[in-house]
Short mmCIF file of C-alpha atoms in Angstrom, two decimals:
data_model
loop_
_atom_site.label_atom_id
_atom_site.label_comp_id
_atom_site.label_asym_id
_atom_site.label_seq_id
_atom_site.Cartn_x
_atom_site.Cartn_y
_atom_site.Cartn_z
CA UNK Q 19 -42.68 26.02 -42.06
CA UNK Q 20 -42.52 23.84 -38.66
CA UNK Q 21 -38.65 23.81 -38.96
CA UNK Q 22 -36.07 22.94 -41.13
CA UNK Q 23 -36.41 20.17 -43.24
CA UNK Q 24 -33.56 18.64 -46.09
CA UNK Q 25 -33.71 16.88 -49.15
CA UNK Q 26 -32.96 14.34 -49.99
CA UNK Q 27 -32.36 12.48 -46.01
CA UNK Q 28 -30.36 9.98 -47.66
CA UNK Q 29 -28.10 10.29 -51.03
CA UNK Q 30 -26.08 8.01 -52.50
CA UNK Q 31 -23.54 8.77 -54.81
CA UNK Q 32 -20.44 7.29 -56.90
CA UNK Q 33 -17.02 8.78 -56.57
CA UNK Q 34 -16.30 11.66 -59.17
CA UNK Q 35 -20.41 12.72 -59.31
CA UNK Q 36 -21.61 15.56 -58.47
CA UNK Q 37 -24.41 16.14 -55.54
CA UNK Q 38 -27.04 18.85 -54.63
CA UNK Q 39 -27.93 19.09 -51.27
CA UNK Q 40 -31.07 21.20 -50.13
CA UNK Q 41 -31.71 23.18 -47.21
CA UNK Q 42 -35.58 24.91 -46.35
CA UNK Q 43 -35.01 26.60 -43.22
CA UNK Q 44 -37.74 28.03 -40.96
CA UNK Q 45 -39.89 30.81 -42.75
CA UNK Q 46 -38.11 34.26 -41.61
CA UNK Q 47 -35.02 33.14 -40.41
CA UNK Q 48 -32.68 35.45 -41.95
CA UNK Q 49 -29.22 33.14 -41.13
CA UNK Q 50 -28.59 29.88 -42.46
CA UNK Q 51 -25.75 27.30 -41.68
CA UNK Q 52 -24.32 24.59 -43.02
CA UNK Q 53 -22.62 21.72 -41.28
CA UNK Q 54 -20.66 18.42 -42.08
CA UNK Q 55 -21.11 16.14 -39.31
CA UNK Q 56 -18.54 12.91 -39.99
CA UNK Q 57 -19.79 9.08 -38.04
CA UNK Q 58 -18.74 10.43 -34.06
CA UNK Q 59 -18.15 13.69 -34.19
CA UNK Q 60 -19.80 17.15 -33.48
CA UNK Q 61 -20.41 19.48 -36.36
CA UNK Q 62 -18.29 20.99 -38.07
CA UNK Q 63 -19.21 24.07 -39.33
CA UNK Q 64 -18.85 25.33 -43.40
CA UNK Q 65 -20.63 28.43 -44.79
CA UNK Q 66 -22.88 30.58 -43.32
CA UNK Q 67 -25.13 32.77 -45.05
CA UNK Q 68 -26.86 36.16 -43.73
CA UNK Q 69 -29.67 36.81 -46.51
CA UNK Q 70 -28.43 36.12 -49.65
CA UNK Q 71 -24.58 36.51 -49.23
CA UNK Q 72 -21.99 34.20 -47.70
CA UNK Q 73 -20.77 36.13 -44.38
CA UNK Q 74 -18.13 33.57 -43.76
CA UNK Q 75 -17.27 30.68 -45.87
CA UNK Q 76 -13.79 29.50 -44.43
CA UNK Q 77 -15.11 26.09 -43.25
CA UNK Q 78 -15.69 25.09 -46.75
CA UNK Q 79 -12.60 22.13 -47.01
CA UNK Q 80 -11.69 22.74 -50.57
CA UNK Q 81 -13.04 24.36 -54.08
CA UNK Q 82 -14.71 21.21 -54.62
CA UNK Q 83 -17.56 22.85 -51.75
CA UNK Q 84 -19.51 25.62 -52.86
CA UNK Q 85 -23.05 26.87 -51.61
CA UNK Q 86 -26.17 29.26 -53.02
CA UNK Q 87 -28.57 31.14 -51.24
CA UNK Q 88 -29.85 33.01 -54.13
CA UNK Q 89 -33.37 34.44 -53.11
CA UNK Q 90 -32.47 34.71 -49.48
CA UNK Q 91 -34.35 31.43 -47.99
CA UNK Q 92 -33.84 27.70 -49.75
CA UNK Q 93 -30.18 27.04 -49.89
CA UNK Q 94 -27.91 24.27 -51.43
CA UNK Q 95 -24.91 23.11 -51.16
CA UNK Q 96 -23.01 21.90 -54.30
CA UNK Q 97 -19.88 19.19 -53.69
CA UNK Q 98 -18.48 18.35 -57.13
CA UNK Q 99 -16.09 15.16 -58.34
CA UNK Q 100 -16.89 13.89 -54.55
CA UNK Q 101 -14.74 11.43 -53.14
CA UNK Q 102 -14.73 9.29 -50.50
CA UNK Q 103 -13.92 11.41 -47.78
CA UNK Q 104 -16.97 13.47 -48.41
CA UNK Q 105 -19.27 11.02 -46.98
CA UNK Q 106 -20.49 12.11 -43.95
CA UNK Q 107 -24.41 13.69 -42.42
CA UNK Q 108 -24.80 17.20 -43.73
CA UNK Q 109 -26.84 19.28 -41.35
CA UNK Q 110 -28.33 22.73 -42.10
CA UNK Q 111 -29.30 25.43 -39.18
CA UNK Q 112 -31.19 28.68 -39.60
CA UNK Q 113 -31.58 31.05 -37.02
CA UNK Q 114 -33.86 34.63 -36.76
CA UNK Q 115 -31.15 36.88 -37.16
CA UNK Q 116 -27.64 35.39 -37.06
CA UNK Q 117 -24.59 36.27 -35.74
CA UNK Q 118 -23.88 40.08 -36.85
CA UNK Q 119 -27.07 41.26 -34.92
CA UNK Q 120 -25.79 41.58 -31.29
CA UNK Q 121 -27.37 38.69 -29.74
CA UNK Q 122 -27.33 34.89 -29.93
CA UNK Q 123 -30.22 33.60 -31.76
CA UNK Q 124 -30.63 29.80 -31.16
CA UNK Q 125 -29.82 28.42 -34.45
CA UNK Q 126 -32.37 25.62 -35.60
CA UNK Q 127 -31.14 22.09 -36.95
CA UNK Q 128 -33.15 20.35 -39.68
CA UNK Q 129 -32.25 16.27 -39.84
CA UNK Q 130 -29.45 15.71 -42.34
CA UNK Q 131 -28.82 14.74 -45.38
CA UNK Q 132 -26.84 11.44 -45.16
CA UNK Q 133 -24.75 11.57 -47.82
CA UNK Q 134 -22.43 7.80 -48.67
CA UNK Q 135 -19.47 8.33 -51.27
CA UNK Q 136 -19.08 4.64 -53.32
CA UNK R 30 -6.22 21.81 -33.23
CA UNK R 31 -9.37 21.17 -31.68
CA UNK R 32 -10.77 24.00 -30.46
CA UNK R 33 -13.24 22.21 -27.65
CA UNK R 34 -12.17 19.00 -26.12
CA UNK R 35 -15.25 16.95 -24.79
CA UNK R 36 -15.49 14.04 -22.57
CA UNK R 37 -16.61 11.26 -21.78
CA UNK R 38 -17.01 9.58 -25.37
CA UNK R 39 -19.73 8.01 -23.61
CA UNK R 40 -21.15 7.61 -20.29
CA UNK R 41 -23.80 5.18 -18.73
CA UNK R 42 -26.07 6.33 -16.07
CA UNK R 43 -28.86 4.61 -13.85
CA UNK R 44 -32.20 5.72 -14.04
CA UNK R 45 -32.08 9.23 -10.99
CA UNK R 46 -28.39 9.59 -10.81
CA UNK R 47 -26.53 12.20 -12.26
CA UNK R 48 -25.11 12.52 -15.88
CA UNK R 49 -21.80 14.73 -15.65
CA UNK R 50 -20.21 15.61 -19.17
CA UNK R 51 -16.77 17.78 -19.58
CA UNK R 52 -15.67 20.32 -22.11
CA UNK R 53 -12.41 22.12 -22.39
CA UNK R 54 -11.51 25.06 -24.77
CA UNK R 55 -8.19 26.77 -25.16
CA UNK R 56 -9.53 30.26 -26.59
CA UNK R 57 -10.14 32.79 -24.03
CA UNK R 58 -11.82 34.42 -26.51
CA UNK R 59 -15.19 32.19 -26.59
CA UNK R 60 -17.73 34.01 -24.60
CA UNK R 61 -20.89 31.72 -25.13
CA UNK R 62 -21.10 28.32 -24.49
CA UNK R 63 -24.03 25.97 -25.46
CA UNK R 64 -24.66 22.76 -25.11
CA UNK R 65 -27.00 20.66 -27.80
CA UNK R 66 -28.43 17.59 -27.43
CA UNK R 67 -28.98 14.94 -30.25
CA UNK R 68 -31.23 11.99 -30.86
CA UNK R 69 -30.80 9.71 -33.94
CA UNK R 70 -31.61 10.32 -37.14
CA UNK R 71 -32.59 13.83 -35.91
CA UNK R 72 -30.54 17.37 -36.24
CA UNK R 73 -28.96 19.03 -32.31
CA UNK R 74 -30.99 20.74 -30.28
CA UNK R 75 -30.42 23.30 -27.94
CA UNK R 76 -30.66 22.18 -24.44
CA UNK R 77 -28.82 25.31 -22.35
CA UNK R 78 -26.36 27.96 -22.81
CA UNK R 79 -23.79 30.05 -20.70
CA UNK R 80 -22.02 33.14 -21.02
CA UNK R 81 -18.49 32.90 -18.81
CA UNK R 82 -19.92 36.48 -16.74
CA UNK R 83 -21.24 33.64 -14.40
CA UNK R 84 -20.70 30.43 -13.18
CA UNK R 85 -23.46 28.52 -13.21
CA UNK R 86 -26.86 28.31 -15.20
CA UNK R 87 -29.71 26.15 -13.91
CA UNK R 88 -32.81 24.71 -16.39
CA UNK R 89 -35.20 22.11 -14.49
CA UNK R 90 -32.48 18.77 -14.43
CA UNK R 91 -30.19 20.35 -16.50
CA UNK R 92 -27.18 22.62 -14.77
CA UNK R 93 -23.91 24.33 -16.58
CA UNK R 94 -20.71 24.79 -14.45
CA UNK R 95 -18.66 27.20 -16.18
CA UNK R 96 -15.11 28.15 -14.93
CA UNK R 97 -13.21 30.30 -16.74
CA UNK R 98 -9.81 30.64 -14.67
CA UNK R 99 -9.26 26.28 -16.01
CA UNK R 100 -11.06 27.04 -19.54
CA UNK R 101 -13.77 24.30 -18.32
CA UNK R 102 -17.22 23.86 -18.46
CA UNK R 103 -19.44 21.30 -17.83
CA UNK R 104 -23.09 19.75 -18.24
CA UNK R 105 -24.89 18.16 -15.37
CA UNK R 106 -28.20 16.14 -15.74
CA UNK R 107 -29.98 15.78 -12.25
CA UNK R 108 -32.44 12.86 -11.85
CA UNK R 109 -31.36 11.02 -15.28
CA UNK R 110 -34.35 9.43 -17.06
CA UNK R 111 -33.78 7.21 -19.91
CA UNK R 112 -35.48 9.67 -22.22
CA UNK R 113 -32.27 11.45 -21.61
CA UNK R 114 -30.73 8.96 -23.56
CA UNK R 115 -29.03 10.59 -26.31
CA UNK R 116 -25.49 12.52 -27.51
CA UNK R 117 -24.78 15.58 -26.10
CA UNK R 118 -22.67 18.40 -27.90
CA UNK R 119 -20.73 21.29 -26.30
CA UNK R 120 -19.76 23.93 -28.51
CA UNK R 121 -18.17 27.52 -27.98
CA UNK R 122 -18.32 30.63 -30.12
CA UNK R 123 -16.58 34.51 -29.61
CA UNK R 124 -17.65 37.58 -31.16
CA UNK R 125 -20.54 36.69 -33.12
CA UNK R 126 -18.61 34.00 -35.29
CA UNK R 127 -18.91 30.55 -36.31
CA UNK R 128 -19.67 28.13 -33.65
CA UNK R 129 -16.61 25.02 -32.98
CA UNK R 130 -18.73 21.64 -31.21
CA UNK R 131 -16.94 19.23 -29.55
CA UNK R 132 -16.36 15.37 -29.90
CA UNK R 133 -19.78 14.44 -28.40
CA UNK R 134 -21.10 12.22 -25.44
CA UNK R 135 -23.50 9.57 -25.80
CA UNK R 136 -25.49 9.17 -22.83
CA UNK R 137 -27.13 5.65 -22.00
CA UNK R 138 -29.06 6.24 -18.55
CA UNK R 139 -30.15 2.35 -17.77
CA UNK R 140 -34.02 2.17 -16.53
#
């Protein structure tokens, strides 16, 4: 595709619901990213997935985060009984190769999903 | 603990002068050292990156001063154009891992 795109841009939710976010990243791009981005700050980084598997999930803030890559490309991240505090822009990045190959590989933002916790 | 300190929170600049933003980090282990800039409603972009085996890294308007010995590093926009107008990101990274952003700048250059 022309880059990374996420659905939906803007979500809505009531505390206690459960949310889907989805991620498309660029066709190829073997690394994928995801990001919580809170009203003033940089990103902060969550999972990242190389292919299929999670290579490093320790930004994830609780068991209440959890993420799929299951074929290797779309991705989505899963935020159950969400509260307040989860509302925040939710950013996704894929890059060519990641960050086990031996080089930096610029990673690729798509626009966000806005996510607002009721 | 914040891993990379960023300032100014914002920073207005006329039209040709300089923009001048300022990261810290307290790992000595980081050893690259982007910077990303964002417009609104859309995701970062890459603007420029460093490595700290040298001290300074020169795009068209856009410069990185790196120096490692204070654990600084900083962004420099020559000839400011309000296009330029935007938030600005540092981040760090070590080893291949996940990268840490700081606090963010928004730039207003003034026509």
């Amino acid at each position: 595709g022309a880059g990374v795109s996420q659905t939906p841009s803007n979500k809505v939710t009531e505390k206690g619901k459960y949310v889907e976010l989805r991620c498309d990243p660029i066709s190829g791009h073997t690394a994928l990213y995801w990001y919580r981005q809170s009203l003033g700050q940089g990103p902060e980084f969550l999972i990242y997935f190389q292919g299929t598997g999670a290579a490093d999930d320790s930004g994830l803030p609780n068991d209440r985060f959890f993420a799929v890559r299951p074929e290797g490309s779309v991705s989505t991240l899963k935020i159950q009984r969400t509260e307040r505090g989860d509302s925040a822009v939710y950013l996704c990045a894929s890059s060519l190769f990641g960050l086990a190959k031996g080089t930096y590989n610029e990673q690729f933002f798509g626009p966000g999903t806005r996510l607002t916790v009721l | 603990q914040q891993q990379v300190k960023q300032s100014p929170q914002s920073l207005i600049v006329q039209k040709g002068g300089i923009s001048i933003i300022n990261c810290a980090y307290e790992n000595t282990a980081f050893d690259y050292f982007p910077w990303y800039q964002q417009f609104p409603g859309k995701g970062p972009a890459l603007l420029i990156a460093i490595r700290p085996d040298v001290s300074e890294k020169k795009e068209g308007r856009f410069t990185i001063s790196f120096n490692k010995s204070a654990k600084q590093f900083s962004l420099h926009i020559m000839d400011s154009q309000p296009g330029d107008s935007a938030t600005y990101f540092c981040a760090a990274n070590y080893n291949f891992n996940k990268f840490y952003f700081g606090s963010g700048t928004k730039l207003n250059v003034k026509p």
